[in-house]
Structures are given as structure tokens and as C-alpha cells.
PDB file of N, CA and C in Angstrom:
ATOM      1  N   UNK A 197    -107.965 -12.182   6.177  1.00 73.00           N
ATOM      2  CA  UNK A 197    -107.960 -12.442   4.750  1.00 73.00           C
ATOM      3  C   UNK A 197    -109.041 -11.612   4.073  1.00 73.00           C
ATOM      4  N   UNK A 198    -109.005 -11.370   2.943  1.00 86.00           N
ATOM      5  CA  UNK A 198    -109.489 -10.523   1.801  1.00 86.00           C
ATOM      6  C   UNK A 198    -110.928 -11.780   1.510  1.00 86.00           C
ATOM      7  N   UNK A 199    -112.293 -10.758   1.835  1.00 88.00           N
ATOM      8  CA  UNK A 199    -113.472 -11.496   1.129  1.00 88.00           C
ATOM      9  C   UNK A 199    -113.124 -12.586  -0.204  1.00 88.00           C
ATOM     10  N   UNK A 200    -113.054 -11.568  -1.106  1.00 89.00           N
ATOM     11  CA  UNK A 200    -112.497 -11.894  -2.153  1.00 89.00           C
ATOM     12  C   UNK A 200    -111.570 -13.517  -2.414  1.00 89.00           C
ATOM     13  N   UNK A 201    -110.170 -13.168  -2.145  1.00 90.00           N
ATOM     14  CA  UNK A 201    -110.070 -14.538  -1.893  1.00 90.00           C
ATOM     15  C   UNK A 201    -110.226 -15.498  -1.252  1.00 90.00           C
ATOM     16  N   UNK A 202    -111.130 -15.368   0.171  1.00 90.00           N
ATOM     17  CA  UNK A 202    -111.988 -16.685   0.534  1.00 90.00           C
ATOM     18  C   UNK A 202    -112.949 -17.172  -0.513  1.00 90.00           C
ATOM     19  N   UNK A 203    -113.691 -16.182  -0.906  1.00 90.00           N
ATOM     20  CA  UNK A 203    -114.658 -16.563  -2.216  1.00 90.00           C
ATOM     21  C   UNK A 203    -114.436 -17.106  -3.274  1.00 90.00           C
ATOM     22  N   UNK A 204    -112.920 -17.056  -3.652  1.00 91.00           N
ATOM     23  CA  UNK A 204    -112.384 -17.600  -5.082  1.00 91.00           C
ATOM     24  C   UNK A 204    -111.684 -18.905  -4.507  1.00 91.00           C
ATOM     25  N   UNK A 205    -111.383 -19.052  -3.455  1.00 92.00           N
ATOM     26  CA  UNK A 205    -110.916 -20.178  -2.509  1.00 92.00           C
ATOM     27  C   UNK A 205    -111.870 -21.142  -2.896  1.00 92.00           C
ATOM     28  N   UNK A 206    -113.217 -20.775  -2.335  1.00 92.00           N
ATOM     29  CA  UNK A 206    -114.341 -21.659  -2.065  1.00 92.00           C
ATOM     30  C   UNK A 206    -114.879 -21.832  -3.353  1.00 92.00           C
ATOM     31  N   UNK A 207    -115.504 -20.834  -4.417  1.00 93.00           N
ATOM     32  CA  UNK A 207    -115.371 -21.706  -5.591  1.00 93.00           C
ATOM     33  C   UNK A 207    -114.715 -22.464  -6.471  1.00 93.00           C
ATOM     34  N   UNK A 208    -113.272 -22.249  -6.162  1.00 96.00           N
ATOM     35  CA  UNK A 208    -112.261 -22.905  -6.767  1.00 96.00           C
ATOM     36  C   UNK A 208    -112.585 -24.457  -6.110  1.00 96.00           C
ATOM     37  N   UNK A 209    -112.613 -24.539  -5.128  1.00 95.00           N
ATOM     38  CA  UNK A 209    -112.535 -26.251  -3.967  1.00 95.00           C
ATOM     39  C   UNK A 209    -113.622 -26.651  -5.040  1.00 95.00           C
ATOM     40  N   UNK A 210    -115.097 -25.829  -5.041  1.00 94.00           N
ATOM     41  CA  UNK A 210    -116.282 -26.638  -5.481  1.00 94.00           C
ATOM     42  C   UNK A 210    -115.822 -26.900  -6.795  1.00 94.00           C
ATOM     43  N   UNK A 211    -115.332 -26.308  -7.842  1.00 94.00           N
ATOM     44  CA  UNK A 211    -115.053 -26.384  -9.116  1.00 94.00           C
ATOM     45  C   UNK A 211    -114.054 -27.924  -9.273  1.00 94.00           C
ATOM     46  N   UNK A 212    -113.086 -27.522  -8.624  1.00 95.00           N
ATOM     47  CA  UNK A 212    -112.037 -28.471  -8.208  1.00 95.00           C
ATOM     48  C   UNK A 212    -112.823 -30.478  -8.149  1.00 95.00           C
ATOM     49  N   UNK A 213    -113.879 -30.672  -6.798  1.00 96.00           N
ATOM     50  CA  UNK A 213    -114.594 -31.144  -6.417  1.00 96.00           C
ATOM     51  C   UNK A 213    -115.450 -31.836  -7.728  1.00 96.00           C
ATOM     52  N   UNK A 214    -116.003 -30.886  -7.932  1.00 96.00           N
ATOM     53  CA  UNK A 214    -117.236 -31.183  -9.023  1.00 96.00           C
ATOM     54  C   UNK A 214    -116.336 -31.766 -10.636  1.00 96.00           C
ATOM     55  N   UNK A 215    -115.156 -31.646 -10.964  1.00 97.00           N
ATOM     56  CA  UNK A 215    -114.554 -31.870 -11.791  1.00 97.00           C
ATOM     57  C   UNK A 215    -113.926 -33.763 -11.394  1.00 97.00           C
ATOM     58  N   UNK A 216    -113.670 -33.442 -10.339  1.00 97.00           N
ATOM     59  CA  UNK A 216    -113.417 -35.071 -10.038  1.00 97.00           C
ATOM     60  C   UNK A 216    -114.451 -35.733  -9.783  1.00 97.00           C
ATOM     61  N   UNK A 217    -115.681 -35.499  -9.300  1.00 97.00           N
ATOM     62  CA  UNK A 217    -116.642 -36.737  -9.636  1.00 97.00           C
ATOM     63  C   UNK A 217    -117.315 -36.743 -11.121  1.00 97.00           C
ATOM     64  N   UNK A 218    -117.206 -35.935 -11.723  1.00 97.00           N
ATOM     65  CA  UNK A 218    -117.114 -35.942 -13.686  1.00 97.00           C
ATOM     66  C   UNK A 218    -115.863 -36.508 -13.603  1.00 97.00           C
ATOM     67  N   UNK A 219    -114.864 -36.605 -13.622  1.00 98.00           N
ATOM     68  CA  UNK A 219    -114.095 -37.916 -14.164  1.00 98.00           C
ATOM     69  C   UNK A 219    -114.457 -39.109 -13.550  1.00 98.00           C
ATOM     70  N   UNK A 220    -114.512 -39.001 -12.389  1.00 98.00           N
ATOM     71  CA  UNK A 220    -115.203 -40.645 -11.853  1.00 98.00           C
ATOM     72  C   UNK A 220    -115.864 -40.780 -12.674  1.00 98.00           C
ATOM     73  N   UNK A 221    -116.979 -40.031 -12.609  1.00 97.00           N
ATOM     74  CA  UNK A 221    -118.245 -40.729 -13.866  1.00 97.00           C
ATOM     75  C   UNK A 221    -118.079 -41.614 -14.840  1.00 97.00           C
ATOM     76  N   UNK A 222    -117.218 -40.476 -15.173  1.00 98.00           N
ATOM     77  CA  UNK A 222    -116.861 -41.256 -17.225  1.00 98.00           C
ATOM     78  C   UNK A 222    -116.015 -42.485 -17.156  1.00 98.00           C
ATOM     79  N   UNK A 223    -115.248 -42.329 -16.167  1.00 97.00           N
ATOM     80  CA  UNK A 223    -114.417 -43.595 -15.401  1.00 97.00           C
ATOM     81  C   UNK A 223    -114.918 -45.050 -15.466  1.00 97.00           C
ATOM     82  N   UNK A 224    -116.032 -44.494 -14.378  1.00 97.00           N
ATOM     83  CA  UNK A 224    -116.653 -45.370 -14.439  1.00 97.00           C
ATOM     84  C   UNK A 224    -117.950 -46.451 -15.657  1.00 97.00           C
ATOM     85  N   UNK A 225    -118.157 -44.979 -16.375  1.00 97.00           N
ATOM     86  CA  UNK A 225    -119.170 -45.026 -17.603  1.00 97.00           C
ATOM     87  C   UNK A 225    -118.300 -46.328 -18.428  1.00 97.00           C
ATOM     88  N   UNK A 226    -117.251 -45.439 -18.907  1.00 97.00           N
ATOM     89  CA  UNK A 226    -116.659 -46.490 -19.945  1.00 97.00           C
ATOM     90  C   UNK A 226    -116.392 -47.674 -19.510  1.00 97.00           C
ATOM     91  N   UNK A 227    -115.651 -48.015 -18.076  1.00 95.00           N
ATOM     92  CA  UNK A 227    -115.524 -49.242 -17.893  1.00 95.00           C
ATOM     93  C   UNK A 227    -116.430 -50.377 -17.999  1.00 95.00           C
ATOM     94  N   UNK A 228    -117.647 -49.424 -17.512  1.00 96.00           N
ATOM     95  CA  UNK A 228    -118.660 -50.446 -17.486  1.00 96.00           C
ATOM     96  C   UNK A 228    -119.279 -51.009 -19.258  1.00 96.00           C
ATOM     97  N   UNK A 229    -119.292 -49.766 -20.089  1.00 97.00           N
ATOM     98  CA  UNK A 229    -119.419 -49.672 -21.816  1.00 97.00           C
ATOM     99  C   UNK A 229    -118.297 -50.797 -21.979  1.00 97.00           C
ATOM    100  N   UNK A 230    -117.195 -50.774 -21.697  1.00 95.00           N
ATOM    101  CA  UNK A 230    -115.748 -52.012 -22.102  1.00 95.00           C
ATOM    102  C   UNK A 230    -116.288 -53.272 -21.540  1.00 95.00           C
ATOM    103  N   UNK A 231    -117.208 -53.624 -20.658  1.00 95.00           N
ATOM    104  CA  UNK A 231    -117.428 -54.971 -19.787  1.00 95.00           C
ATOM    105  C   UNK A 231    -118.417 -55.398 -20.747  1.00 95.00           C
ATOM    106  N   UNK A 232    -119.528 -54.650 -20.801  1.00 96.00           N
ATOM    107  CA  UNK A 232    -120.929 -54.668 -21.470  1.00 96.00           C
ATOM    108  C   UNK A 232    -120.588 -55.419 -23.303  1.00 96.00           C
ATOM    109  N   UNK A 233    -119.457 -54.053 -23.752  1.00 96.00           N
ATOM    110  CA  UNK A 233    -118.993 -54.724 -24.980  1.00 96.00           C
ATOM    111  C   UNK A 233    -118.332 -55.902 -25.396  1.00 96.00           C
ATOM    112  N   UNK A 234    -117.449 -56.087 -24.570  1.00 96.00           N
ATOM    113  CA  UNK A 234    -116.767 -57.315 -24.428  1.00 96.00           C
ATOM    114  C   UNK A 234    -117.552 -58.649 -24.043  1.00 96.00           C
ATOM    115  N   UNK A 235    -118.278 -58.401 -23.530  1.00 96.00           N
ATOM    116  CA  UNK A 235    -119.514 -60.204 -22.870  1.00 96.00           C
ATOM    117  C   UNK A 235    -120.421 -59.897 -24.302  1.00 96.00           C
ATOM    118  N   UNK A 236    -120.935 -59.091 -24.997  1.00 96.00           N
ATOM    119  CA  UNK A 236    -121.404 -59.009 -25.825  1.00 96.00           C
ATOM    120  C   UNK A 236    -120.718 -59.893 -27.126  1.00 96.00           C
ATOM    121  N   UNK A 237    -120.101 -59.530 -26.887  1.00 96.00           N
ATOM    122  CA  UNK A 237    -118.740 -60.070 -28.187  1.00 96.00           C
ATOM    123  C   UNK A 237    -118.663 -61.447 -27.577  1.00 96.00           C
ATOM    124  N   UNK A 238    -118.157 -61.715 -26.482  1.00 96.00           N
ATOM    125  CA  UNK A 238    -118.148 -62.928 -26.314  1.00 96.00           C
ATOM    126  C   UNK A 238    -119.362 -64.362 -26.039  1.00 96.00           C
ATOM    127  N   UNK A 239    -120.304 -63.637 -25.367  1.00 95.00           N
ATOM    128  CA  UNK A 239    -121.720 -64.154 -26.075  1.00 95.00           C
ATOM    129  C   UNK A 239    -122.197 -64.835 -27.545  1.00 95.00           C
ATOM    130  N   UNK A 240    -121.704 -63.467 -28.271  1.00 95.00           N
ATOM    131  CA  UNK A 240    -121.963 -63.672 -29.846  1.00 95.00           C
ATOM    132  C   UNK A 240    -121.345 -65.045 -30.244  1.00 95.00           C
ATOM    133  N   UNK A 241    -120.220 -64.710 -30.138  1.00 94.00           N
ATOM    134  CA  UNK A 241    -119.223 -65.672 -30.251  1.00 94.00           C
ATOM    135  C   UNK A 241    -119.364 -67.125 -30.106  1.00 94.00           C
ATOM    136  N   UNK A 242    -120.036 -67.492 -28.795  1.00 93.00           N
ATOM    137  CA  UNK A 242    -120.039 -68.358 -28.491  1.00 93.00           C
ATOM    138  C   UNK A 242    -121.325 -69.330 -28.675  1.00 93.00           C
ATOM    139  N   UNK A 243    -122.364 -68.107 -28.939  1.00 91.00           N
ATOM    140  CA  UNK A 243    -124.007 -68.624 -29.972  1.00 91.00           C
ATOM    141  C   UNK A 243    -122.944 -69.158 -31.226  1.00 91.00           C
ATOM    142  N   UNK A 244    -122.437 -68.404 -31.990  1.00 91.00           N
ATOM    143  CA  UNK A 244    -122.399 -68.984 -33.287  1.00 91.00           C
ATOM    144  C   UNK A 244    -121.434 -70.275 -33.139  1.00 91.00           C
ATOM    145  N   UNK A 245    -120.480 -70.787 -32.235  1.00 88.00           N
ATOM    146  CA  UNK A 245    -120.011 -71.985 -32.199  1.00 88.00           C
ATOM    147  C   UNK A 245    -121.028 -72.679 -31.185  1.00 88.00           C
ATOM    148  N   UNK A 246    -121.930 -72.993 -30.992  1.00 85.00           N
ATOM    149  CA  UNK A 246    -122.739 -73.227 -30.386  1.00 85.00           C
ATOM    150  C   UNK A 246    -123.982 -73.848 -31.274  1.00 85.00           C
ATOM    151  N   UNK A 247    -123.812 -73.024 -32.211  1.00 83.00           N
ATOM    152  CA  UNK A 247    -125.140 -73.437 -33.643  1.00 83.00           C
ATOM    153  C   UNK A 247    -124.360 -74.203 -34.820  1.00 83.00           C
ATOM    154  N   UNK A 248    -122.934 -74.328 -34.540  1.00 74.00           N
ATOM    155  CA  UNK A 248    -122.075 -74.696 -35.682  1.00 74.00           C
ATOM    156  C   UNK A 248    -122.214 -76.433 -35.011  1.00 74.00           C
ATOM    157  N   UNK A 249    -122.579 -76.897 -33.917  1.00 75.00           N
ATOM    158  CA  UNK A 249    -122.535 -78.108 -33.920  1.00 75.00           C
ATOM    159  C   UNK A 249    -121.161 -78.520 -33.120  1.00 75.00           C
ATOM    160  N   UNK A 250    -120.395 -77.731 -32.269  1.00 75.00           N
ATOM    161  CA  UNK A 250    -119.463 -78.066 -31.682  1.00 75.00           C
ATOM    162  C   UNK A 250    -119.155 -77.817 -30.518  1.00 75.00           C
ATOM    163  N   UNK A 251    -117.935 -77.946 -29.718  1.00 78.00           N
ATOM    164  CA  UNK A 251    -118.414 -78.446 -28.076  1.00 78.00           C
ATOM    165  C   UNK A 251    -119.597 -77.418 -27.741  1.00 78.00           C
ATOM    166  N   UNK A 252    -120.467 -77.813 -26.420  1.00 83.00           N
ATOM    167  CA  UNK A 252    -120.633 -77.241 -25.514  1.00 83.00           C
ATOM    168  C   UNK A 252    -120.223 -75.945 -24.795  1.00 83.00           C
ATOM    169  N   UNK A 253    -118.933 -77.079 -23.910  1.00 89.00           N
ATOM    170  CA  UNK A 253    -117.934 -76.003 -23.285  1.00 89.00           C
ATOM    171  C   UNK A 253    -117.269 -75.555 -23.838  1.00 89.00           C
ATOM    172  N   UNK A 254    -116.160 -74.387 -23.940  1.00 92.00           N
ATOM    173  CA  UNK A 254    -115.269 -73.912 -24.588  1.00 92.00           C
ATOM    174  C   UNK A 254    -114.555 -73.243 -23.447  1.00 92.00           C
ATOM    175  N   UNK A 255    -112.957 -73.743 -23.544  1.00 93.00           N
ATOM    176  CA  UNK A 255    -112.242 -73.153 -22.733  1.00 93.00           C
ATOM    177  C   UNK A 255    -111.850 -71.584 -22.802  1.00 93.00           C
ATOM    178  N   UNK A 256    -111.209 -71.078 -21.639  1.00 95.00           N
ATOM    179  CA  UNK A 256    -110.926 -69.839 -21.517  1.00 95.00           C
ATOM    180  C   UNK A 256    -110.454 -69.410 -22.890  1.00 95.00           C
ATOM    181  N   UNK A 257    -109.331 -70.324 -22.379  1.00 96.00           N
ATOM    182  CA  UNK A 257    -107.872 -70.197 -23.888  1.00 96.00           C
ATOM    183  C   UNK A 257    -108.596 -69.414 -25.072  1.00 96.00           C
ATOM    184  N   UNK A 258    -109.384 -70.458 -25.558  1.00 95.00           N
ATOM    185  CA  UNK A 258    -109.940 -70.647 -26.640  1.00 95.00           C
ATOM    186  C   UNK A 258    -110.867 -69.480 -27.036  1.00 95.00           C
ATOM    187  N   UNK A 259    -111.389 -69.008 -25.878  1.00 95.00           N
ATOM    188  CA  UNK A 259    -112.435 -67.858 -26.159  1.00 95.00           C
ATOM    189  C   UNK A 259    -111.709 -66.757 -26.330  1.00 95.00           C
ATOM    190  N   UNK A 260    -110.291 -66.621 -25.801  1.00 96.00           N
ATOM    191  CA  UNK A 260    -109.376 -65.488 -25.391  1.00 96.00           C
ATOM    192  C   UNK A 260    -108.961 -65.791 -26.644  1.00 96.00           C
ATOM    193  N   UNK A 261    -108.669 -66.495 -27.643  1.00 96.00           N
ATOM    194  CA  UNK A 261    -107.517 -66.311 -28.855  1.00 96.00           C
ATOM    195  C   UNK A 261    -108.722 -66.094 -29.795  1.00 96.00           C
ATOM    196  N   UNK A 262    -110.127 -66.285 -29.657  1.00 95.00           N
ATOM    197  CA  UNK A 262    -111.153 -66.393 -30.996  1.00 95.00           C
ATOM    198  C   UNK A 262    -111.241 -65.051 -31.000  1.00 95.00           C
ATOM    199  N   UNK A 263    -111.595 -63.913 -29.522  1.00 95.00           N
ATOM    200  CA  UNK A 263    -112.080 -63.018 -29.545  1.00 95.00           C
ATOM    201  C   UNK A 263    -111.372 -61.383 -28.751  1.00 95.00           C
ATOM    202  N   UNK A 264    -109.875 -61.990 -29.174  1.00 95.00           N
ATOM    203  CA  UNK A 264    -108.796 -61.174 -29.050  1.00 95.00           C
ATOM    204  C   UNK A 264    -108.560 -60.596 -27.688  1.00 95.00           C
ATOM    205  N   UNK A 265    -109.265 -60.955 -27.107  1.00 96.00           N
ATOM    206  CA  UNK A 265    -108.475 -61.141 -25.027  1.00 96.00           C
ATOM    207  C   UNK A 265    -107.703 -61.465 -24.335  1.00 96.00           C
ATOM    208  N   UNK A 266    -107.402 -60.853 -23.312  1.00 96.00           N
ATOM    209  CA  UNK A 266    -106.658 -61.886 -22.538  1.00 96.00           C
ATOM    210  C   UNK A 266    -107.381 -62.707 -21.562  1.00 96.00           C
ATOM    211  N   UNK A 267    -106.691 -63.977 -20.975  1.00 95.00           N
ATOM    212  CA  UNK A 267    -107.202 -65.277 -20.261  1.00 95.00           C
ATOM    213  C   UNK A 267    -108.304 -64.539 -19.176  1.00 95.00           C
ATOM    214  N   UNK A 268    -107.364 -63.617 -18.367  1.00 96.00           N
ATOM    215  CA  UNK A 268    -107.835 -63.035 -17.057  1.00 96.00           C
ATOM    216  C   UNK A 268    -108.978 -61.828 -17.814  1.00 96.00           C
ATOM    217  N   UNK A 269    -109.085 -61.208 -18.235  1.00 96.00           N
ATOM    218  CA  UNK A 269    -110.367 -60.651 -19.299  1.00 96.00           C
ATOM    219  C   UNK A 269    -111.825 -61.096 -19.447  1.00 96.00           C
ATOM    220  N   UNK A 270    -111.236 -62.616 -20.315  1.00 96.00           N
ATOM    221  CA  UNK A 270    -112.147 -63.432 -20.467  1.00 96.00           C
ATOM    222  C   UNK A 270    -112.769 -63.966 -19.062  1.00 96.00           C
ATOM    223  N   UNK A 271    -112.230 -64.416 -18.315  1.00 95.00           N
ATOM    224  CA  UNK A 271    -112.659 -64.885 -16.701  1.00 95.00           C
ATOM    225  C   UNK A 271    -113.300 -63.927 -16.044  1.00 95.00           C
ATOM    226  N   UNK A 272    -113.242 -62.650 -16.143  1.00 96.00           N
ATOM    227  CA  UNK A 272    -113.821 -61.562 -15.845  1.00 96.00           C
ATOM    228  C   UNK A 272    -115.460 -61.578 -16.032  1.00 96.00           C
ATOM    229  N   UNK A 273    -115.330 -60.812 -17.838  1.00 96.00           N
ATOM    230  CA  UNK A 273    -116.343 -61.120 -18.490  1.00 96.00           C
ATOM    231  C   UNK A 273    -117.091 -62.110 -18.452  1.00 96.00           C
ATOM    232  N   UNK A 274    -117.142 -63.361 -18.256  1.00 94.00           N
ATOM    233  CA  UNK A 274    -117.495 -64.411 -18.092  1.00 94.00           C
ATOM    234  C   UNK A 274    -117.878 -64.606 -16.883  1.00 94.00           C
ATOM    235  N   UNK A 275    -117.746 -64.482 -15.901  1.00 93.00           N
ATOM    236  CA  UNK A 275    -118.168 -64.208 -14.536  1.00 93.00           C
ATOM    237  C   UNK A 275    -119.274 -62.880 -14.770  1.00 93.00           C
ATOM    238  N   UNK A 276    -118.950 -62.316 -15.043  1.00 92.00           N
ATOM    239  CA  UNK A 276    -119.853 -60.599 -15.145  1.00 92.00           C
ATOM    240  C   UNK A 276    -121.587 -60.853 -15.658  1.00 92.00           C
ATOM    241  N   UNK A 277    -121.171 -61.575 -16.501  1.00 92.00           N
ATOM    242  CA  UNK A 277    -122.119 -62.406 -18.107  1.00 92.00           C
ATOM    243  C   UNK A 277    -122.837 -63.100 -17.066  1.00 92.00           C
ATOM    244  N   UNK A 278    -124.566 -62.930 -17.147  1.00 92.00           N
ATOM    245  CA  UNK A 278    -125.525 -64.425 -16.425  1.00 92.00           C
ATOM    246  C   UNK A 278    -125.614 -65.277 -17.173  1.00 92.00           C
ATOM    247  N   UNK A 279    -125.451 -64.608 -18.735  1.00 92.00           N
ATOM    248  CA  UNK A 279    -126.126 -65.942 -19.572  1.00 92.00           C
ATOM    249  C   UNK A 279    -124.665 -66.762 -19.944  1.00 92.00           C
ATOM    250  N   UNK A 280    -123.565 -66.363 -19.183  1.00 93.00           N
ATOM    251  CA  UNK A 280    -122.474 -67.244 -19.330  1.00 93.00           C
ATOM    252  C   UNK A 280    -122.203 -68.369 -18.062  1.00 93.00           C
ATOM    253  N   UNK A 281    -121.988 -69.557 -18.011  1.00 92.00           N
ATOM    254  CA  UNK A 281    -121.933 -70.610 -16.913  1.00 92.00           C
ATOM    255  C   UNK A 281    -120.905 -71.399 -16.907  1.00 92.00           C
ATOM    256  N   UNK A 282    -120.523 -71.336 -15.930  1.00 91.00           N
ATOM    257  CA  UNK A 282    -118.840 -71.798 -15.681  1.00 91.00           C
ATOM    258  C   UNK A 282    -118.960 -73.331 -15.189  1.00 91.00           C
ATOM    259  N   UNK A 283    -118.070 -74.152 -15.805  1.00 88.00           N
ATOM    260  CA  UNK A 283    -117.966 -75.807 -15.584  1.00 88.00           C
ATOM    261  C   UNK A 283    -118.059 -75.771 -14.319  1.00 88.00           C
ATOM    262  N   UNK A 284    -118.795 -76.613 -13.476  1.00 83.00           N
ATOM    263  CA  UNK A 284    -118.644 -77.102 -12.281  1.00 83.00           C
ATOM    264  C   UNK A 284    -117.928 -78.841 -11.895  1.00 83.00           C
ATOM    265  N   UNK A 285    -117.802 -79.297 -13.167  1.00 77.00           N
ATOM    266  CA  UNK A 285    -117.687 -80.869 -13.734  1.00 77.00           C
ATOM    267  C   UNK A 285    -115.863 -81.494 -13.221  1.00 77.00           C
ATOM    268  N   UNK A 286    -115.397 -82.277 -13.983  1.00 81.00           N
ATOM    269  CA  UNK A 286    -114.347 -82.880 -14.271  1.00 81.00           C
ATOM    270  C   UNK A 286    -113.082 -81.409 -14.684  1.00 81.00           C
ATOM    271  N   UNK A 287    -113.799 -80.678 -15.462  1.00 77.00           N
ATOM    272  CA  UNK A 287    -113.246 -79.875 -16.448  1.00 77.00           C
ATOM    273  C   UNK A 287    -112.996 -78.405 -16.234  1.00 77.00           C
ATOM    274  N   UNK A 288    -112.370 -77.989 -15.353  1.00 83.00           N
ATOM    275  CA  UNK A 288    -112.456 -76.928 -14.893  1.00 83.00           C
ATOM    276  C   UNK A 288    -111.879 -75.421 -16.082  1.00 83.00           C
ATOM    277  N   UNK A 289    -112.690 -74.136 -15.759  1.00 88.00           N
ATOM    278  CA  UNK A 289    -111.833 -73.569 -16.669  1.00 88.00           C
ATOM    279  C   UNK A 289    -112.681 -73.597 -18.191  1.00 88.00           C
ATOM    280  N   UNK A 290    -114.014 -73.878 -17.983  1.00 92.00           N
ATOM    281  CA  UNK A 290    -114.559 -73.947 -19.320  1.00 92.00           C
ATOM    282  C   UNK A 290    -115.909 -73.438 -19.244  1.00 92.00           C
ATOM    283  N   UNK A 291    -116.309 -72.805 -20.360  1.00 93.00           N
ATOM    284  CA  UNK A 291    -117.585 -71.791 -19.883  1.00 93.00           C
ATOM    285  C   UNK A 291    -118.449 -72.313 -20.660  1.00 93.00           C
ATOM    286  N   UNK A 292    -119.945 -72.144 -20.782  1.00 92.00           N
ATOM    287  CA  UNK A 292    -120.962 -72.492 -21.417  1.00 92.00           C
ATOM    288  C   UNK A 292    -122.281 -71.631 -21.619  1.00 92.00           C
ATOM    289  N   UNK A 293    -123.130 -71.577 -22.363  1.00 90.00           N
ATOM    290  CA  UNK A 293    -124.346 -70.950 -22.622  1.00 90.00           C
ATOM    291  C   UNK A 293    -125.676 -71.735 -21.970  1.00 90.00           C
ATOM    292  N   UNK A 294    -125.364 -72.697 -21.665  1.00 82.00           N
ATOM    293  CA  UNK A 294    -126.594 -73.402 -21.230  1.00 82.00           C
ATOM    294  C   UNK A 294    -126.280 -73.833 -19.544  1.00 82.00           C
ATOM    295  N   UNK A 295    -126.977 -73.746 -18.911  1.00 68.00           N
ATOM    296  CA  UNK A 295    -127.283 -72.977 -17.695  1.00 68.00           C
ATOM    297  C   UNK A 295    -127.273 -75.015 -17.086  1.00 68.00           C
ATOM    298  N   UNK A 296    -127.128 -74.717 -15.859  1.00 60.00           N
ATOM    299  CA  UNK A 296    -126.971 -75.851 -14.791  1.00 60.00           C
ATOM    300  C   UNK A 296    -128.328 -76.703 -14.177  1.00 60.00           C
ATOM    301  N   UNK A 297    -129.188 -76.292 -14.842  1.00 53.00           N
ATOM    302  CA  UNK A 297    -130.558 -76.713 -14.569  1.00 53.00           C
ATOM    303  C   UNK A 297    -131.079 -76.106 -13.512  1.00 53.00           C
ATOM    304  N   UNK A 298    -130.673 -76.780 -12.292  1.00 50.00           N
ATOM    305  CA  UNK A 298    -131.436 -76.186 -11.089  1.00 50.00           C
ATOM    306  C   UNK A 298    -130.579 -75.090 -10.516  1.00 50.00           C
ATOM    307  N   UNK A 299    -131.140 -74.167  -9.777  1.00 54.00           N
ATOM    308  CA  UNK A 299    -130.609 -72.985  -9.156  1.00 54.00           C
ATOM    309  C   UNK A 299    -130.830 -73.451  -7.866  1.00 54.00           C
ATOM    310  N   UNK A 300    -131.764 -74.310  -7.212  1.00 50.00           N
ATOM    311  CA  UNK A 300    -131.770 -74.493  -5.957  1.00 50.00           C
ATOM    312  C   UNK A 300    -130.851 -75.787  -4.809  1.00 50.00           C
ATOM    313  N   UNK A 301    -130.763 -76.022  -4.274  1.00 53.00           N
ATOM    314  CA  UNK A 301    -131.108 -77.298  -3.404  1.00 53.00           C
ATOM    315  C   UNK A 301    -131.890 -77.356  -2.635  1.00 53.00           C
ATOM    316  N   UNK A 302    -133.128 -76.608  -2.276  1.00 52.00           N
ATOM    317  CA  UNK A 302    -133.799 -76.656  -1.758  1.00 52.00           C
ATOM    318  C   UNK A 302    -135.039 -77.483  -2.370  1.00 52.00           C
TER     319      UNK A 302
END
């Protein structure tokens, strides 16, 4: 084979290469910008019914129709979120801002 096109071979692979972990990147960038924005939003959300004097908990449903999500979205985000806390109670399926008291059993 011709120098030449081994050489345009081999920068082509690296070019090739280096172009797909720049899309991973951004791939990954935004998804994480869409998670970040979304618990943000839903955070907000859930301070201001929270200061309005009404439940506690608030179901999935409910967070998904206030703040234009879907169910499985919201469960996501909400899991993702520390300062979000998921019923452990009677009531499954319902999230909260105020935290479980203890972290231990020890």
C-alpha cells in the first residue's frame, strides 16, 4: 500500500474516533442539563405548594400534570433529586421535601 493512504487511513480512524466521543459528550451534557432542569422545576414547584399550606406529600400524578411530565419522568427526577423523599408510609407513590429524620439505624 501507498504511504499516503495508510496516513489518510489513520487520520481519518482518529478524526472518525475523536468525533464520536464529542457526540457522547454533548449526549451526555444535555441529558444531564434535561435531569438538572427538570428536578429544578420540580423542586420549585413543590416549595411553592408546600408554603401554600397544603399536603405534605404529593403524588406522582399530580406533580406530572402541574409540571408537564410524564409519571415515569417524574419518578426519575425524583429519585435523581436528594432534596426530594419518597413515602415509605401507608401511601406509596408520593414524594416530599422534608426528609425522614434519621438516616441511620445504627
Amino acid at each position: 500500500m501507498d504511504q499516503e493512504l495508510i496516513n489518510d487511513i489513520i487520520s481519518t480512524s482518529f478524526g472518525g474516533a475523536a468525533a464520536g466521543l464529542a457526540l457522547y459528550g454533548m449526549q451526555t451534557l444535555f441529558g444531564w442539563i434535561g435531569v438538572k432542569r427538570d428536578a429544578c422545576r420540580v423542586h420549585r414547584w413543590m416549595e411553592a405548594e408546600s408554603k401554600a399550606g397544603k399536603e405534605t406529600y404529593r403524588t406522582t400524578r399530580a406533580i406530572a400534570s402541574h409540571n408537564n411530565l410524564t409519571e415515569d419522568r417524574v419518578r426519575f427526577v425524583c429519585s435523581y433529586d436528594d432534596r426530594i423523599h419518597l413515602s415509605v408510609g401507608n401511601e406509596p407513590d408520593k414524594w416530599s421535601l422534608q426528609g425522614r429524620g434519621r438516616t441511620s439505624g445504627f
